[in-house]
Short mmCIF file of N, CA and C in Angstrom, two decimals:
data_model
loop_
_atom_site.label_atom_id
_atom_site.label_comp_id
_atom_site.label_asym_id
_atom_site.label_seq_id
_atom_site.Cartn_x
_atom_site.Cartn_y
_atom_site.Cartn_z
N MET B 11 44.61 196.11 142.79
CA MET B 11 45.42 194.98 142.60
C MET B 11 46.41 195.23 141.51
N SER B 12 47.46 194.62 141.67
CA SER B 12 48.48 194.82 140.66
C SER B 12 48.46 193.68 139.67
N ASP B 13 49.10 193.95 138.60
CA ASP B 13 49.12 192.93 137.55
C ASP B 13 49.91 191.70 137.97
N GLU B 14 50.74 191.91 138.90
CA GLU B 14 51.60 190.79 139.32
C GLU B 14 50.81 189.77 140.11
N THR B 15 49.80 190.21 140.78
CA THR B 15 49.07 189.28 141.62
C THR B 15 47.88 188.71 140.91
N ASN B 16 47.79 188.91 139.66
CA ASN B 16 46.67 188.41 138.89
C ASN B 16 46.76 186.89 138.84
N ASN B 17 45.76 186.26 139.33
CA ASN B 17 45.76 184.81 139.37
C ASN B 17 45.19 184.20 138.11
N ASP B 18 44.82 185.02 137.19
CA ASP B 18 44.24 184.48 135.96
C ASP B 18 45.30 183.87 135.04
N THR B 19 46.53 184.19 135.19
CA THR B 19 47.58 183.65 134.32
C THR B 19 47.98 182.25 134.80
N PRO B 20 48.09 181.42 133.93
CA PRO B 20 48.45 180.06 134.34
C PRO B 20 49.93 179.98 134.75
N ARG B 21 50.17 179.23 135.73
CA ARG B 21 51.54 179.03 136.20
C ARG B 21 52.05 177.66 135.74
N GLU B 22 53.29 177.62 135.52
CA GLU B 22 53.89 176.33 135.16
C GLU B 22 54.20 175.60 136.44
N THR B 23 53.68 174.42 136.48
CA THR B 23 53.97 173.62 137.66
C THR B 23 54.49 172.28 137.19
N THR B 24 55.28 171.70 137.95
CA THR B 24 55.82 170.38 137.59
C THR B 24 54.96 169.33 138.25
N ALA B 25 54.57 168.38 137.44
CA ALA B 25 53.75 167.31 137.97
C ALA B 25 54.65 166.33 138.70
N PRO B 26 54.14 165.72 139.72
CA PRO B 26 54.98 164.75 140.43
C PRO B 26 55.31 163.58 139.49
N THR B 27 56.56 163.07 139.56
CA THR B 27 56.98 161.97 138.67
C THR B 27 56.24 160.71 139.07
N GLU B 28 55.78 160.03 138.02
CA GLU B 28 55.03 158.81 138.27
C GLU B 28 55.97 157.61 138.10
N ALA B 29 55.81 156.61 138.87
CA ALA B 29 56.59 155.38 138.76
C ALA B 29 56.13 154.65 137.51
N PRO B 30 57.05 153.97 136.80
CA PRO B 30 56.65 153.25 135.60
C PRO B 30 55.62 152.18 135.97
N ALA B 31 54.77 151.95 135.04
CA ALA B 31 53.70 151.01 135.30
C ALA B 31 54.29 149.60 135.39
N ALA B 32 53.91 148.87 136.38
CA ALA B 32 54.39 147.50 136.58
C ALA B 32 53.70 146.60 135.56
N PRO B 33 54.41 145.60 135.09
CA PRO B 33 53.79 144.68 134.14
C PRO B 33 52.63 144.00 134.82
N PRO B 34 51.67 143.67 134.03
CA PRO B 34 50.52 143.05 134.67
C PRO B 34 50.93 141.72 135.28
N GLN B 35 50.51 141.50 136.46
CA GLN B 35 50.84 140.28 137.19
C GLN B 35 50.00 139.13 136.65
N GLU B 36 50.69 138.01 136.39
CA GLU B 36 49.94 136.84 135.98
C GLU B 36 49.26 136.29 137.22
N PRO B 37 48.15 135.77 137.00
CA PRO B 37 47.50 135.22 138.18
C PRO B 37 48.33 134.05 138.70
N THR B 38 48.44 133.96 139.96
CA THR B 38 49.22 132.91 140.59
C THR B 38 48.60 131.57 140.24
N PRO B 39 49.42 130.67 139.69
CA PRO B 39 48.85 129.39 139.30
C PRO B 39 48.35 128.64 140.52
N GLN B 40 47.32 128.00 140.31
CA GLN B 40 46.76 127.19 141.38
C GLN B 40 47.41 125.82 141.32
N GLY B 41 47.08 124.94 142.17
CA GLY B 41 47.71 123.63 142.30
C GLY B 41 47.78 122.85 141.01
N GLY B 42 46.73 122.75 140.22
CA GLY B 42 46.72 121.98 138.98
C GLY B 42 47.59 122.62 137.92
N ASP B 43 47.58 123.95 137.83
CA ASP B 43 48.38 124.64 136.82
C ASP B 43 49.87 124.49 137.11
N LEU B 44 50.25 124.48 138.36
CA LEU B 44 51.66 124.34 138.74
C LEU B 44 52.17 122.95 138.37
N ALA B 45 51.39 121.94 138.58
CA ALA B 45 51.79 120.57 138.24
C ALA B 45 51.92 120.41 136.73
N ALA B 46 51.00 121.02 135.97
CA ALA B 46 51.06 120.93 134.51
C ALA B 46 52.30 121.64 133.99
N GLU B 47 52.62 122.78 134.56
CA GLU B 47 53.81 123.53 134.14
C GLU B 47 55.07 122.74 134.46
N LEU B 48 55.10 122.09 135.63
CA LEU B 48 56.24 121.28 136.02
C LEU B 48 56.41 120.10 135.05
N GLU B 49 55.33 119.45 134.69
CA GLU B 49 55.39 118.34 133.74
C GLU B 49 55.87 118.82 132.37
N ALA B 50 55.42 120.00 131.94
CA ALA B 50 55.86 120.54 130.65
C ALA B 50 57.36 120.82 130.67
N LEU B 51 57.85 121.35 131.79
CA LEU B 51 59.29 121.62 131.91
C LEU B 51 60.09 120.32 131.93
N ARG B 52 59.57 119.30 132.60
CA ARG B 52 60.26 118.01 132.62
C ARG B 52 60.31 117.40 131.22
N ALA B 53 59.22 117.49 130.48
CA ALA B 53 59.19 116.97 129.12
C ALA B 53 60.18 117.72 128.23
N GLU B 54 60.22 119.03 128.38
CA GLU B 54 61.16 119.84 127.60
C GLU B 54 62.60 119.48 127.97
N HIS B 55 62.85 119.28 129.27
CA HIS B 55 64.18 118.90 129.74
C HIS B 55 64.58 117.55 129.14
N ALA B 56 63.66 116.59 129.14
CA ALA B 56 63.95 115.27 128.57
C ALA B 56 64.24 115.37 127.08
N ALA B 57 63.49 116.20 126.37
CA ALA B 57 63.70 116.36 124.93
C ALA B 57 65.06 116.99 124.65
N VAL B 58 65.42 118.00 125.42
CA VAL B 58 66.71 118.67 125.23
C VAL B 58 67.85 117.71 125.58
N LYS B 59 67.67 116.94 126.66
CA LYS B 59 68.70 115.97 127.05
C LYS B 59 68.86 114.91 125.96
N ASP B 60 67.76 114.44 125.39
CA ASP B 60 67.81 113.45 124.32
C ASP B 60 68.55 114.00 123.11
N ARG B 61 68.25 115.24 122.72
CA ARG B 61 68.94 115.85 121.57
C ARG B 61 70.43 116.00 121.85
N LEU B 62 70.77 116.37 123.09
CA LEU B 62 72.17 116.53 123.46
C LEU B 62 72.90 115.19 123.38
N LEU B 63 72.29 114.13 123.92
CA LEU B 63 72.92 112.82 123.88
C LEU B 63 73.08 112.32 122.45
N ARG B 64 72.08 112.57 121.61
CA ARG B 64 72.19 112.17 120.21
C ARG B 64 73.30 112.94 119.50
N ALA B 65 73.41 114.24 119.80
CA ALA B 65 74.47 115.05 119.18
C ALA B 65 75.84 114.56 119.64
N LEU B 66 75.97 114.22 120.92
CA LEU B 66 77.25 113.71 121.42
C LEU B 66 77.60 112.37 120.77
N ALA B 67 76.61 111.50 120.64
CA ALA B 67 76.86 110.21 120.00
C ALA B 67 77.25 110.39 118.54
N GLU B 68 76.59 111.30 117.84
CA GLU B 68 76.92 111.57 116.43
C GLU B 68 78.35 112.12 116.31
N MET B 69 78.74 112.99 117.23
CA MET B 69 80.10 113.54 117.19
C MET B 69 81.13 112.45 117.47
N GLU B 70 80.82 111.54 118.40
CA GLU B 70 81.73 110.43 118.68
C GLU B 70 81.85 109.52 117.47
N ASN B 71 80.74 109.22 116.81
CA ASN B 71 80.78 108.40 115.59
C ASN B 71 81.58 109.10 114.49
N LEU B 72 81.41 110.39 114.35
CA LEU B 72 82.16 111.15 113.35
C LEU B 72 83.65 111.12 113.65
N ARG B 73 84.00 111.24 114.93
CA ARG B 73 85.41 111.21 115.32
C ARG B 73 86.02 109.84 114.97
N ARG B 74 85.31 108.76 115.32
CA ARG B 74 85.81 107.42 115.02
C ARG B 74 85.93 107.20 113.51
N ARG B 75 84.92 107.64 112.75
CA ARG B 75 84.94 107.47 111.30
C ARG B 75 86.11 108.25 110.70
N THR B 76 86.35 109.44 111.20
CA THR B 76 87.46 110.26 110.69
C THR B 76 88.80 109.61 111.00
N GLU B 77 88.95 109.07 112.23
CA GLU B 77 90.19 108.39 112.58
C GLU B 77 90.42 107.19 111.66
N ARG B 78 89.35 106.43 111.39
CA ARG B 78 89.46 105.26 110.53
C ARG B 78 89.83 105.68 109.10
N GLU B 79 89.23 106.76 108.61
CA GLU B 79 89.54 107.23 107.25
C GLU B 79 90.97 107.72 107.15
N VAL B 80 91.46 108.38 108.21
CA VAL B 80 92.84 108.86 108.20
C VAL B 80 93.80 107.66 108.20
N ALA B 81 93.49 106.66 109.03
CA ALA B 81 94.35 105.46 109.07
C ALA B 81 94.34 104.75 107.72
N ASP B 82 93.16 104.63 107.10
CA ASP B 82 93.08 104.00 105.78
C ASP B 82 93.85 104.80 104.74
N ALA B 83 93.75 106.11 104.82
CA ALA B 83 94.48 106.95 103.86
C ALA B 83 95.98 106.76 104.01
N LYS B 84 96.45 106.63 105.25
CA LYS B 84 97.88 106.40 105.47
C LYS B 84 98.30 105.04 104.93
N THR B 85 97.47 104.02 105.15
CA THR B 85 97.82 102.67 104.74
C THR B 85 97.64 102.46 103.25
N TYR B 86 96.51 102.91 102.71
CA TYR B 86 96.14 102.57 101.34
C TYR B 86 96.31 103.73 100.36
N GLY B 87 96.82 104.86 100.82
CA GLY B 87 96.96 106.02 99.95
C GLY B 87 97.95 105.82 98.82
N ILE B 88 98.87 104.90 99.01
CA ILE B 88 99.89 104.67 97.98
C ILE B 88 99.54 103.50 97.07
N ALA B 89 98.30 103.04 97.14
CA ALA B 89 97.91 101.84 96.40
C ALA B 89 98.14 101.97 94.90
N SER B 90 97.77 103.10 94.31
CA SER B 90 97.94 103.22 92.86
C SER B 90 99.43 103.26 92.49
N PHE B 91 100.23 103.93 93.31
CA PHE B 91 101.67 103.92 93.07
C PHE B 91 102.24 102.51 93.25
N ALA B 92 101.76 101.82 94.27
CA ALA B 92 102.26 100.47 94.55
C ALA B 92 101.95 99.50 93.42
N ARG B 93 100.78 99.64 92.79
CA ARG B 93 100.44 98.77 91.67
C ARG B 93 101.47 98.90 90.55
N ASP B 94 101.91 100.14 90.31
CA ASP B 94 102.93 100.35 89.28
C ASP B 94 104.30 99.86 89.75
N ALA B 95 104.57 99.99 91.04
CA ALA B 95 105.87 99.60 91.58
C ALA B 95 106.07 98.09 91.56
N VAL B 96 105.00 97.33 91.79
CA VAL B 96 105.18 95.87 91.80
C VAL B 96 105.51 95.35 90.40
N ALA B 97 105.18 96.11 89.38
CA ALA B 97 105.58 95.72 88.02
C ALA B 97 107.10 95.72 87.90
N LEU B 98 107.76 96.63 88.61
CA LEU B 98 109.22 96.66 88.61
C LEU B 98 109.77 95.40 89.26
N ALA B 99 109.17 94.98 90.36
CA ALA B 99 109.61 93.74 91.01
C ALA B 99 109.41 92.55 90.07
N ASP B 100 108.30 92.54 89.34
CA ASP B 100 108.06 91.47 88.37
C ASP B 100 109.15 91.45 87.31
N ASN B 101 109.51 92.60 86.81
CA ASN B 101 110.53 92.67 85.75
C ASN B 101 111.90 92.25 86.27
N LEU B 102 112.23 92.57 87.50
CA LEU B 102 113.50 92.12 88.06
C LEU B 102 113.51 90.59 88.16
N ARG B 103 112.40 90.00 88.59
CA ARG B 103 112.31 88.54 88.70
C ARG B 103 112.39 87.91 87.32
N ARG B 104 111.73 88.50 86.32
CA ARG B 104 111.81 87.95 84.95
C ARG B 104 113.24 87.99 84.42
N ALA B 105 113.95 89.07 84.73
CA ALA B 105 115.34 89.18 84.29
C ALA B 105 116.18 88.07 84.91
N LEU B 106 115.94 87.77 86.18
CA LEU B 106 116.71 86.72 86.84
C LEU B 106 116.32 85.34 86.33
N ASP B 107 115.05 85.15 86.06
CA ASP B 107 114.58 83.84 85.57
C ASP B 107 115.03 83.58 84.13
N SER B 108 115.44 84.59 83.41
CA SER B 108 115.86 84.39 82.01
C SER B 108 117.22 83.70 81.92
N PHE B 109 117.96 83.66 83.03
CA PHE B 109 119.23 82.94 83.05
C PHE B 109 119.02 81.57 83.68
N PRO B 110 119.17 80.51 82.93
CA PRO B 110 119.00 79.17 83.50
C PRO B 110 120.07 78.90 84.56
N ALA B 111 119.72 78.05 85.51
CA ALA B 111 120.65 77.74 86.61
C ALA B 111 121.94 77.10 86.09
N GLU B 112 121.83 76.25 85.03
CA GLU B 112 123.03 75.59 84.48
C GLU B 112 123.97 76.61 83.86
N ALA B 113 123.39 77.63 83.23
CA ALA B 113 124.21 78.64 82.56
C ALA B 113 124.92 79.54 83.56
N ARG B 114 124.37 79.68 84.73
CA ARG B 114 124.99 80.55 85.75
C ARG B 114 126.34 80.02 86.19
N ALA B 115 126.47 78.72 86.26
CA ALA B 115 127.74 78.13 86.70
C ALA B 115 128.86 78.39 85.69
N ALA B 116 128.53 78.46 84.42
CA ALA B 116 129.54 78.63 83.38
C ALA B 116 129.73 80.10 82.96
N MET B 117 129.10 81.02 83.67
CA MET B 117 129.18 82.44 83.27
C MET B 117 130.53 83.04 83.64
N GLU B 118 130.84 84.07 82.90
CA GLU B 118 132.05 84.83 83.21
C GLU B 118 131.80 85.61 84.51
N PRO B 119 132.83 85.97 85.22
CA PRO B 119 132.66 86.62 86.52
C PRO B 119 131.90 87.96 86.47
N HIS B 120 132.09 88.72 85.44
CA HIS B 120 131.40 90.02 85.39
C HIS B 120 129.90 89.84 85.13
N VAL B 121 129.51 88.80 84.37
CA VAL B 121 128.09 88.52 84.14
C VAL B 121 127.47 87.99 85.43
N ALA B 122 128.20 87.13 86.14
CA ALA B 122 127.70 86.60 87.42
C ALA B 122 127.51 87.74 88.43
N ALA B 123 128.41 88.70 88.42
CA ALA B 123 128.29 89.85 89.32
C ALA B 123 127.07 90.70 88.96
N LEU B 124 126.80 90.82 87.68
CA LEU B 124 125.61 91.57 87.25
C LEU B 124 124.34 90.88 87.74
N ILE B 125 124.28 89.58 87.59
CA ILE B 125 123.11 88.84 88.04
C ILE B 125 122.96 88.94 89.56
N GLU B 126 124.07 88.85 90.27
CA GLU B 126 124.03 89.00 91.73
C GLU B 126 123.54 90.40 92.11
N GLY B 127 123.94 91.40 91.37
CA GLY B 127 123.49 92.76 91.63
C GLY B 127 121.99 92.91 91.40
N VAL B 128 121.47 92.25 90.37
CA VAL B 128 120.02 92.30 90.11
C VAL B 128 119.27 91.59 91.24
N GLU B 129 119.81 90.46 91.73
CA GLU B 129 119.18 89.76 92.86
C GLU B 129 119.16 90.64 94.11
N LEU B 130 120.26 91.31 94.39
CA LEU B 130 120.31 92.21 95.55
C LEU B 130 119.32 93.37 95.40
N THR B 131 119.22 93.88 94.18
CA THR B 131 118.27 94.97 93.92
C THR B 131 116.84 94.50 94.14
N GLU B 132 116.53 93.29 93.68
CA GLU B 132 115.18 92.76 93.88
C GLU B 132 114.87 92.59 95.37
N ARG B 133 115.80 92.01 96.13
CA ARG B 133 115.58 91.81 97.57
C ARG B 133 115.40 93.15 98.29
N ASP B 134 116.24 94.12 97.92
CA ASP B 134 116.14 95.44 98.54
C ASP B 134 114.81 96.11 98.20
N PHE B 135 114.40 95.99 96.96
CA PHE B 135 113.14 96.60 96.53
C PHE B 135 111.96 95.97 97.27
N LEU B 136 111.94 94.64 97.39
CA LEU B 136 110.85 93.97 98.09
C LEU B 136 110.84 94.33 99.58
N SER B 137 112.01 94.50 100.17
CA SER B 137 112.05 94.89 101.59
C SER B 137 111.55 96.32 101.78
N ARG B 138 111.83 97.19 100.83
CA ARG B 138 111.30 98.56 100.90
C ARG B 138 109.78 98.58 100.73
N LEU B 139 109.27 97.73 99.83
CA LEU B 139 107.81 97.62 99.69
C LEU B 139 107.19 97.11 101.00
N ALA B 140 107.85 96.16 101.64
CA ALA B 140 107.33 95.60 102.89
C ALA B 140 107.25 96.66 103.99
N ARG B 141 108.14 97.62 103.97
CA ARG B 141 108.07 98.70 104.97
C ARG B 141 106.79 99.52 104.84
N PHE B 142 106.22 99.54 103.66
CA PHE B 142 104.96 100.26 103.43
C PHE B 142 103.76 99.32 103.48
N GLY B 143 103.97 98.10 103.97
CA GLY B 143 102.87 97.15 104.13
C GLY B 143 102.52 96.39 102.87
N ILE B 144 103.39 96.42 101.86
CA ILE B 144 103.13 95.71 100.60
C ILE B 144 103.90 94.40 100.64
N LYS B 145 103.14 93.30 100.57
CA LYS B 145 103.76 91.97 100.69
C LYS B 145 103.34 91.10 99.53
N LYS B 146 104.21 90.17 99.18
CA LYS B 146 103.91 89.21 98.12
C LYS B 146 102.95 88.16 98.69
N ILE B 147 101.96 87.79 97.90
CA ILE B 147 101.02 86.74 98.30
C ILE B 147 101.66 85.39 97.95
N GLU B 148 101.85 84.56 98.97
CA GLU B 148 102.42 83.23 98.75
C GLU B 148 101.31 82.31 98.25
N ALA B 149 101.35 81.98 96.97
CA ALA B 149 100.27 81.21 96.37
C ALA B 149 100.64 79.77 96.07
N GLN B 150 101.90 79.49 95.80
CA GLN B 150 102.31 78.15 95.38
C GLN B 150 101.93 77.10 96.43
N GLY B 151 101.14 76.11 96.01
CA GLY B 151 100.74 75.03 96.90
C GLY B 151 99.58 75.37 97.83
N ALA B 152 99.09 76.59 97.78
CA ALA B 152 97.98 77.01 98.64
C ALA B 152 96.65 76.61 98.02
N ARG B 153 95.64 76.58 98.82
CA ARG B 153 94.28 76.33 98.34
C ARG B 153 93.84 77.55 97.54
N PHE B 154 93.19 77.36 96.41
CA PHE B 154 92.73 78.48 95.58
C PHE B 154 91.74 79.34 96.36
N ASP B 155 92.02 80.63 96.40
CA ASP B 155 91.15 81.60 97.07
C ASP B 155 90.82 82.68 96.04
N PRO B 156 89.56 82.78 95.63
CA PRO B 156 89.22 83.78 94.59
C PRO B 156 89.44 85.22 95.04
N ASN B 157 89.58 85.43 96.34
CA ASN B 157 89.86 86.78 96.82
C ASN B 157 91.32 87.17 96.63
N GLN B 158 92.21 86.17 96.52
CA GLN B 158 93.64 86.44 96.40
C GLN B 158 94.25 85.94 95.09
N HIS B 159 93.54 85.04 94.42
CA HIS B 159 94.10 84.43 93.22
C HIS B 159 93.16 84.64 92.03
N GLU B 160 93.78 84.66 90.86
CA GLU B 160 93.02 84.70 89.61
C GLU B 160 93.44 83.46 88.82
N ALA B 161 92.49 82.52 88.67
CA ALA B 161 92.80 81.27 87.98
C ALA B 161 92.78 81.52 86.47
N LEU B 162 93.89 81.20 85.82
CA LEU B 162 93.99 81.37 84.37
C LEU B 162 93.67 80.08 83.64
N TYR B 163 94.00 78.94 84.24
CA TYR B 163 93.74 77.65 83.62
C TYR B 163 93.77 76.57 84.68
N GLU B 164 93.32 75.37 84.27
CA GLU B 164 93.35 74.21 85.16
C GLU B 164 94.38 73.22 84.67
N ILE B 165 95.00 72.55 85.63
CA ILE B 165 96.02 71.55 85.32
C ILE B 165 95.51 70.20 85.82
N PRO B 166 95.36 69.21 84.94
CA PRO B 166 94.94 67.91 85.43
C PRO B 166 96.05 67.28 86.27
N ASP B 167 95.75 67.01 87.53
CA ASP B 167 96.73 66.42 88.44
C ASP B 167 95.98 65.71 89.56
N GLU B 168 96.04 64.39 89.54
CA GLU B 168 95.31 63.61 90.54
C GLU B 168 96.11 63.42 91.81
N SER B 169 97.37 63.82 91.82
CA SER B 169 98.20 63.64 93.01
C SER B 169 97.96 64.73 94.05
N GLN B 170 97.37 65.84 93.64
CA GLN B 170 97.09 66.94 94.58
C GLN B 170 95.59 67.14 94.69
N ALA B 171 95.18 67.73 95.78
CA ALA B 171 93.76 68.02 95.99
C ALA B 171 93.29 69.01 94.92
N ALA B 172 92.06 68.82 94.46
CA ALA B 172 91.49 69.73 93.46
C ALA B 172 91.42 71.13 94.05
N GLY B 173 91.76 72.11 93.22
CA GLY B 173 91.71 73.50 93.67
C GLY B 173 92.99 73.97 94.33
N THR B 174 94.07 73.23 94.18
CA THR B 174 95.37 73.64 94.73
C THR B 174 96.12 74.44 93.68
N VAL B 175 96.78 75.49 94.08
CA VAL B 175 97.57 76.30 93.15
C VAL B 175 98.83 75.51 92.81
N ALA B 176 98.93 75.11 91.54
CA ALA B 176 100.07 74.30 91.09
C ALA B 176 101.15 75.15 90.43
N GLN B 177 100.74 76.27 89.85
CA GLN B 177 101.71 77.10 89.14
C GLN B 177 101.34 78.57 89.31
N VAL B 178 102.34 79.40 89.57
CA VAL B 178 102.12 80.85 89.71
C VAL B 178 102.69 81.51 88.46
N ILE B 179 101.81 82.14 87.69
CA ILE B 179 102.23 82.81 86.47
C ILE B 179 102.75 84.21 86.80
N GLU B 180 102.02 84.91 87.64
CA GLU B 180 102.40 86.26 88.06
C GLU B 180 102.06 86.39 89.54
N PRO B 181 103.04 86.75 90.36
CA PRO B 181 102.77 86.82 91.80
C PRO B 181 101.78 87.94 92.13
N GLY B 182 101.03 87.71 93.20
CA GLY B 182 100.10 88.73 93.68
C GLY B 182 100.70 89.48 94.84
N TYR B 183 100.13 90.64 95.14
CA TYR B 183 100.61 91.46 96.25
C TYR B 183 99.42 91.98 97.04
N SER B 184 99.67 92.16 98.33
CA SER B 184 98.65 92.75 99.20
C SER B 184 99.24 93.97 99.87
N ILE B 185 98.36 94.88 100.23
CA ILE B 185 98.75 96.08 100.98
C ILE B 185 97.85 96.14 102.20
N GLY B 186 98.45 96.04 103.36
CA GLY B 186 97.64 95.97 104.57
C GLY B 186 96.82 94.70 104.52
N GLU B 187 95.53 94.83 104.67
CA GLU B 187 94.61 93.69 104.63
C GLU B 187 93.94 93.54 103.26
N ARG B 188 94.26 94.38 102.32
CA ARG B 188 93.61 94.36 101.01
C ARG B 188 94.52 93.78 99.95
N VAL B 189 93.91 93.17 98.94
CA VAL B 189 94.68 92.64 97.82
C VAL B 189 94.98 93.78 96.86
N LEU B 190 96.25 93.98 96.61
CA LEU B 190 96.67 95.02 95.67
C LEU B 190 96.55 94.51 94.24
N ARG B 191 97.03 93.28 94.04
CA ARG B 191 96.92 92.63 92.74
C ARG B 191 96.83 91.13 93.01
N PRO B 192 95.80 90.45 92.47
CA PRO B 192 95.70 89.01 92.72
C PRO B 192 96.79 88.25 91.96
N ALA B 193 97.17 87.11 92.53
CA ALA B 193 98.16 86.26 91.87
C ALA B 193 97.49 85.53 90.72
N LYS B 194 98.14 85.50 89.57
CA LYS B 194 97.62 84.78 88.41
C LYS B 194 98.20 83.37 88.46
N VAL B 195 97.30 82.38 88.55
CA VAL B 195 97.75 81.02 88.86
C VAL B 195 97.09 79.99 87.95
N GLY B 196 97.70 78.80 87.96
CA GLY B 196 97.14 77.60 87.37
C GLY B 196 96.70 76.69 88.51
N VAL B 197 95.51 76.13 88.42
CA VAL B 197 94.92 75.38 89.53
C VAL B 197 94.74 73.91 89.11
N THR B 198 94.95 73.00 90.05
CA THR B 198 94.80 71.58 89.77
C THR B 198 93.33 71.18 89.72
N ARG B 199 93.06 70.11 88.97
CA ARG B 199 91.73 69.51 88.97
C ARG B 199 91.89 68.00 88.82
N GLY B 200 90.86 67.28 89.21
CA GLY B 200 90.88 65.83 89.06
C GLY B 200 91.33 65.10 90.30
N GLY B 201 91.94 65.76 91.25
CA GLY B 201 92.41 65.10 92.46
C GLY B 201 91.29 65.02 93.50
N PRO B 202 91.61 64.49 94.66
CA PRO B 202 90.59 64.38 95.71
C PRO B 202 90.13 65.77 96.17
N LYS B 203 88.90 65.83 96.65
CA LYS B 203 88.38 67.12 97.16
C LYS B 203 89.16 67.51 98.42
N ALA B 204 89.40 68.78 98.55
CA ALA B 204 90.16 69.26 99.72
C ALA B 204 89.25 69.32 100.93
#
């Protein structure tokens, strides 16, 4: 025998390729297990649907709240500036009130023109304030409202209903639906109840 035919030497052989092992099969659920699994999925579905509806409602509420805040910011954002601006309107009115009506008739033409210019400036300024939603609170003769008026004193007057604004010391202003500055007033007392 030759060395070539010696069967004692091991030969390299390729093993047949094995298919990957299949995952272990779960036992097929029987009737009761299938119903329980279906109920669990329905409960999970209901919980997820509930969370989704709550999230949608919260987003809608947030959207509405944001729109309202933006609208308020547009309307009331100038409130602090407006408080200072109405002081200018007050000063223009005080300047006009410092000239008595009798003295106006006897004034020289250039002084009368100055007063007319101040009146035009006041009207123009108030109309510009009105464009931004700032309006004068009409208090004279109105029923006293603590939300719009600040009572400084009482005036005995039996001819008017008690609690009527008889005198306006300083006009009030509102911006939108809010009071910017309450009117400072004198209120009647002693008259019939309103």
